[in-house]
Short mmCIF file of C-alpha atoms in Angstrom, two decimals:
data_model
loop_
_atom_site.label_atom_id
_atom_site.label_comp_id
_atom_site.label_asym_id
_atom_site.label_seq_id
_atom_site.Cartn_x
_atom_site.Cartn_y
_atom_site.Cartn_z
CA MET A 1 35.62 31.76 0.53
CA ASN A 2 39.06 30.10 0.11
CA THR A 3 42.54 30.13 1.49
CA SER A 4 43.69 32.58 -1.15
CA GLU A 5 41.93 35.31 0.95
CA MET A 6 45.06 35.32 3.26
CA ASN A 7 48.68 35.27 1.99
CA ASP A 8 51.47 33.87 3.80
CA GLN A 9 52.29 37.20 5.42
CA GLN A 10 48.70 37.58 6.61
CA VAL A 11 48.74 34.10 8.11
CA ALA A 12 51.93 34.71 9.93
CA GLY A 13 50.54 38.09 11.11
CA LEU A 14 47.39 36.27 12.37
CA ALA A 15 49.42 33.55 14.25
CA ALA A 16 51.19 36.44 16.08
CA ALA A 17 47.78 37.98 16.96
CA ILE A 18 46.62 34.71 18.28
CA CYS A 19 49.67 34.45 20.51
CA ALA A 20 49.25 38.01 21.74
CA THR A 21 45.60 37.26 22.45
CA ALA A 22 46.40 34.18 24.40
CA GLU A 23 49.14 36.09 26.43
CA ALA A 24 46.51 38.88 27.20
CA MET A 25 44.38 36.19 28.56
CA GLY A 26 47.21 34.92 30.80
CA GLN A 27 48.04 31.91 28.77
CA GLU A 28 51.28 30.62 27.24
CA MET A 29 50.99 29.48 23.65
CA ASN A 30 53.38 27.71 21.45
CA PRO A 31 54.06 29.67 18.16
CA GLY A 32 53.53 26.40 16.26
CA THR A 33 50.18 25.89 17.79
CA ALA A 34 49.30 29.46 16.98
CA ALA A 35 50.41 29.00 13.32
CA MET A 36 48.35 25.87 13.05
CA MET A 37 45.34 27.76 14.22
CA ALA A 38 45.97 30.59 11.83
CA GLU A 39 46.18 28.09 8.96
CA ASP A 40 42.75 26.78 9.96
CA LEU A 41 41.30 30.19 10.12
CA CYS A 42 42.73 31.39 6.88
CA ALA A 43 39.48 30.72 4.81
CA TYR A 44 38.03 33.76 6.61
CA PRO A 45 38.52 37.41 6.04
CA VAL A 46 41.30 38.91 8.20
CA PRO A 47 39.11 41.72 9.78
CA VAL A 48 36.57 39.07 10.81
CA VAL A 49 39.06 36.87 12.58
CA LYS A 50 40.81 39.76 14.29
CA ALA A 51 37.36 41.08 15.59
CA ALA A 52 36.67 37.48 16.81
CA LEU A 53 40.01 37.47 18.69
CA LYS A 54 39.10 40.85 20.16
CA ALA A 55 35.71 39.46 21.29
CA CYS A 56 37.60 36.51 22.91
CA ARG A 57 39.82 38.82 25.02
CA PHE A 58 36.62 40.37 26.52
CA GLU A 59 34.24 37.34 26.72
CA VAL A 60 36.13 34.19 27.23
CA LYS A 61 37.04 33.10 30.69
CA GLY A 62 40.12 30.72 30.87
CA LYS A 63 42.34 29.66 28.02
CA LEU A 64 41.83 30.59 24.50
CA ALA A 65 40.69 27.67 22.34
CA MET A 66 40.07 27.34 18.61
CA ALA A 67 36.36 26.89 19.17
CA ASP A 68 35.97 30.11 20.94
CA ILE A 69 37.51 31.94 17.87
CA LEU A 70 35.57 29.91 15.41
CA GLN A 71 32.32 30.44 17.10
CA ARG A 72 32.71 34.32 16.97
CA VAL A 73 33.89 34.14 13.29
CA GLN A 74 31.03 32.22 12.30
CA THR A 75 28.18 34.22 13.98
CA SER A 76 29.59 37.29 12.28
CA ASP A 77 28.62 35.92 8.75
CA GLY A 78 25.35 37.71 8.59
CA ARG A 79 22.99 34.79 8.99
CA PRO A 80 19.99 35.47 11.37
CA GLY A 81 19.46 33.69 14.45
CA LYS A 82 16.81 30.89 14.49
CA ASP A 83 14.00 33.15 15.81
CA GLU A 84 14.52 35.87 13.30
CA ALA A 85 14.86 33.13 10.58
CA TRP A 86 11.40 31.69 11.56
CA ALA A 87 9.83 35.23 11.56
CA ILE A 88 11.28 35.82 7.97
CA ALA A 89 9.97 32.49 6.85
CA MET A 90 6.51 33.16 8.12
CA THR A 91 6.31 36.36 6.02
CA THR A 92 6.22 34.19 2.92
CA ASN A 93 2.64 33.17 3.87
CA ASP A 94 1.65 36.65 2.66
CA GLU A 95 1.51 36.64 -1.14
CA TYR A 96 1.71 40.51 -1.19
CA GLU A 97 4.85 40.63 0.98
CA THR A 98 8.16 40.68 -0.72
CA VAL A 99 10.61 38.57 1.36
CA VAL A 100 14.51 38.75 1.45
CA LEU A 101 15.70 35.39 2.76
CA THR A 102 18.69 33.31 2.87
CA ASP A 103 19.23 29.90 1.21
CA GLU A 104 19.14 28.10 4.72
CA ILE A 105 15.80 29.70 5.62
CA GLN A 106 14.38 28.57 2.23
CA LEU A 107 15.73 25.06 2.67
CA ALA A 108 14.38 24.88 6.30
CA LEU A 109 11.07 26.11 5.24
CA ALA A 110 10.76 23.51 2.68
CA ALA A 111 11.69 20.82 5.34
CA ALA A 112 8.89 22.26 7.67
CA LYS A 113 6.23 22.66 4.93
CA PRO A 114 4.50 19.33 5.40
CA ILE A 115 3.96 20.07 9.12
CA LEU A 116 2.93 23.64 8.61
CA ASP A 117 0.45 22.61 5.95
CA GLY A 118 -1.15 20.12 8.41
CA GLY A 119 -1.91 23.02 10.66
CA ASP A 120 0.62 22.33 13.43
CA LYS A 121 2.53 25.74 13.66
CA ILE A 122 4.34 24.74 16.86
CA GLY A 123 5.62 21.52 15.37
CA ALA A 124 6.48 23.26 12.12
CA ARG A 125 8.53 25.86 14.11
CA MET A 126 10.42 23.07 15.87
CA ALA A 127 11.06 21.37 12.55
CA PHE A 128 12.14 24.56 10.90
CA ILE A 129 14.58 25.45 13.70
CA ASP A 130 16.09 22.12 13.78
CA ALA A 131 16.60 22.05 9.94
CA TYR A 132 17.84 25.78 9.91
CA GLN A 133 20.43 25.15 12.50
CA ARG A 134 21.51 22.04 10.64
CA PHE A 135 21.82 23.90 7.27
CA VAL A 136 23.57 26.88 8.87
CA GLY A 137 26.00 24.57 10.59
CA GLN A 138 26.86 22.85 7.31
CA SER A 139 27.18 26.25 5.46
CA ARG A 140 29.59 27.51 8.15
CA GLU A 141 31.49 24.33 8.21
CA ASP A 142 32.05 24.74 4.52
CA ALA A 143 32.98 28.49 5.08
CA LYS A 144 30.09 29.33 2.56
CA PRO A 145 29.18 33.05 2.70
CA VAL A 146 25.60 34.00 3.28
CA ASN A 147 23.41 34.42 0.22
CA TRP A 148 20.40 36.69 0.51
CA HIS A 149 17.87 36.63 -2.36
CA VAL A 150 14.56 38.34 -3.02
CA SER A 151 11.14 36.63 -3.34
CA VAL A 152 8.87 39.22 -4.94
CA GLY A 153 5.42 39.67 -3.72
CA PHE A 154 2.43 41.35 -5.41
CA ASP A 155 2.43 44.66 -3.56
CA ALA A 156 4.77 47.10 -5.49
CA ASN A 157 5.23 49.42 -2.39
CA ARG A 158 6.22 46.58 -0.14
CA ARG A 159 8.66 45.50 -2.78
CA ILE A 160 10.45 48.67 -2.59
CA GLN A 161 10.37 48.80 1.21
CA ALA A 162 11.62 45.24 1.55
CA VAL A 163 14.61 45.91 -0.81
CA THR A 164 15.51 49.10 0.77
CA LYS A 165 15.48 47.62 4.20
CA ALA A 166 17.71 44.69 2.94
CA MET A 167 20.10 47.16 1.52
CA GLU A 168 20.29 49.11 4.73
CA LEU A 169 20.96 45.96 6.58
CA LYS A 170 23.67 45.23 4.13
CA ARG A 171 21.91 41.98 3.32
CA ILE A 172 22.06 42.50 -0.48
CA PRO A 173 24.78 44.59 -2.29
CA ARG A 174 23.86 48.22 -2.70
CA GLU A 175 24.39 47.82 -6.65
CA HIS A 176 21.98 44.82 -6.60
CA ALA A 177 19.54 46.75 -4.52
CA GLN A 178 19.71 49.70 -6.84
CA LYS A 179 18.87 47.40 -9.76
CA TYR A 180 15.96 45.91 -8.04
CA LEU A 181 14.69 49.43 -7.03
CA ALA A 182 14.95 50.46 -10.78
CA ASP A 183 13.10 47.51 -11.94
CA LEU A 184 10.45 47.89 -9.36
CA SER A 185 10.03 51.63 -9.76
CA VAL A 186 6.40 52.66 -9.79
CA GLU A 187 6.85 56.42 -9.96
CA PRO A 188 4.12 57.74 -12.38
CA ILE A 189 5.42 59.94 -15.31
CA THR A 190 2.00 61.43 -16.50
CA GLU A 191 -0.62 63.55 -14.92
CA ASP A 192 -3.07 60.73 -14.98
CA GLY A 193 -0.47 58.51 -13.22
CA ARG A 194 0.04 61.23 -10.53
CA ALA A 195 -3.68 61.37 -10.09
CA ILE A 196 -3.80 57.66 -9.35
CA ALA A 197 -0.92 57.85 -7.01
CA GLY A 198 -2.63 60.89 -5.38
CA LEU A 199 -5.60 58.70 -4.64
CA LEU A 200 -3.51 56.19 -2.95
CA ALA A 201 -1.36 58.66 -1.05
CA GLY A 202 -4.41 60.96 0.00
CA THR A 203 -3.16 63.92 -2.04
CA VAL A 204 -5.30 65.70 -4.57
CA THR A 205 -4.30 65.97 -8.28
CA LYS A 206 -6.76 66.60 -11.09
CA PRO A 207 -7.08 63.78 -13.63
CA GLU A 208 -8.07 64.12 -17.33
CA PRO A 209 -11.85 63.70 -17.94
CA ALA A 210 -11.35 60.32 -19.52
CA LEU A 211 -9.35 59.02 -16.53
CA ARG A 212 -11.88 60.57 -14.11
CA GLN A 213 -14.45 58.35 -15.68
CA LYS A 214 -12.34 55.26 -15.42
CA LEU A 215 -11.73 56.08 -11.76
CA GLU A 216 -15.39 56.28 -11.15
CA LEU A 217 -15.86 52.90 -12.59
CA VAL A 218 -13.21 51.60 -10.37
CA LYS A 219 -14.92 53.25 -7.45
CA SER A 220 -18.22 51.59 -8.51
CA SER A 221 -16.55 48.20 -8.90
CA MET A 222 -15.08 48.61 -5.23
CA LEU A 223 -18.51 49.33 -3.89
CA GLU A 224 -19.90 46.22 -5.65
CA MET A 225 -17.14 44.26 -4.16
CA ARG A 226 -18.11 45.36 -0.64
CA LYS A 227 -21.68 44.16 -1.42
CA ALA A 228 -20.64 40.86 -2.78
CA SER A 229 -22.28 37.75 -1.80
CA ALA A 230 -20.82 35.28 0.77
CA GLU A 231 -20.25 32.92 -2.20
CA GLN A 232 -18.28 35.54 -4.23
CA LYS A 233 -16.19 36.47 -1.19
CA ASP A 234 -15.39 32.67 -0.79
CA GLU A 235 -14.23 32.58 -4.51
CA ILE A 236 -11.98 35.58 -3.80
CA ARG A 237 -10.48 33.91 -0.73
CA ILE A 238 -9.83 30.74 -2.79
CA ALA A 239 -8.07 32.64 -5.46
CA ALA A 240 -5.88 34.33 -2.94
CA ALA A 241 -5.20 30.87 -1.40
CA ASN A 242 -4.29 29.53 -4.73
CA GLU A 243 -1.90 32.50 -5.52
CA LEU A 244 -0.20 31.81 -2.07
CA ALA A 245 0.11 28.12 -2.86
CA ASP A 246 1.75 28.95 -6.21
CA ARG A 247 4.29 31.22 -4.45
CA ARG A 248 5.16 28.62 -1.74
CA ALA A 249 5.41 25.98 -4.46
CA LEU A 250 7.94 28.16 -6.25
CA LEU A 251 9.91 28.60 -3.00
CA ILE A 252 9.80 24.85 -2.39
CA ARG A 253 11.03 24.11 -5.95
CA GLN A 254 13.86 26.62 -5.58
CA ALA A 255 14.73 24.96 -2.16
CA GLN A 256 15.00 21.60 -3.88
CA GLU A 257 17.31 22.99 -6.54
CA LEU A 258 19.55 24.49 -3.80
CA GLU A 259 19.61 21.15 -1.96
CA ALA A 260 20.45 19.24 -5.26
CA LYS A 261 23.28 21.79 -5.83
CA ARG A 262 24.71 21.26 -2.30
CA ALA A 263 24.58 17.43 -2.77
CA ALA A 264 26.45 17.73 -5.98
CA GLN A 265 29.22 19.72 -4.48
#
């Protein structure tokens, strides 16, 4: 965001709206004070500031203050609260889950990772929330818009669900979501593909003989897997843990890059 988002006429209109809001709350406000407040708020979109003024008229008891307006402007930026942010961060523990998260969540998760790795989930949550609120506060002070991005998991269906939900919540632009969905599309285009999808969805589609033989081999492999020894199961768990560690390492590396960019600004 920058001051060019409001021109002089819009700033003057905002100053008048601030004066009118103060009067509606039973307060006399000097036009010069209102103009100064409008200048301080001009980094934000006009509709957001006007919505904040309306909220002040209904919610604030006493005199209108800059802090009242700014608080409502900033909390409308789309960043999740601390509890939702923690819940989002915890979904990164599942390597199959596709997660849509903000820069601040990723940075806070990196800060809490040593405690989380030590097994202290309560302490990790406290560290995460402290770091998250600090990062969000800095971003809001800099009038930086929220930035949601996608961390892709292994489960194709969950990818589509996560991206679709993020689009519906307006966390990622529709055009970006549509591109993700196009890239992640798993719709089969052959009869054999439909047969595999049918097995997953519980519907019946007849595959070609060659594919039927392959499916039988897959089924046999799955049965053998269920009969696997405890040692083999441990190996599977270790492999899954390594995949999760690789994913979390990637998130941490991305967080470090974000932190370096913030420090360079």
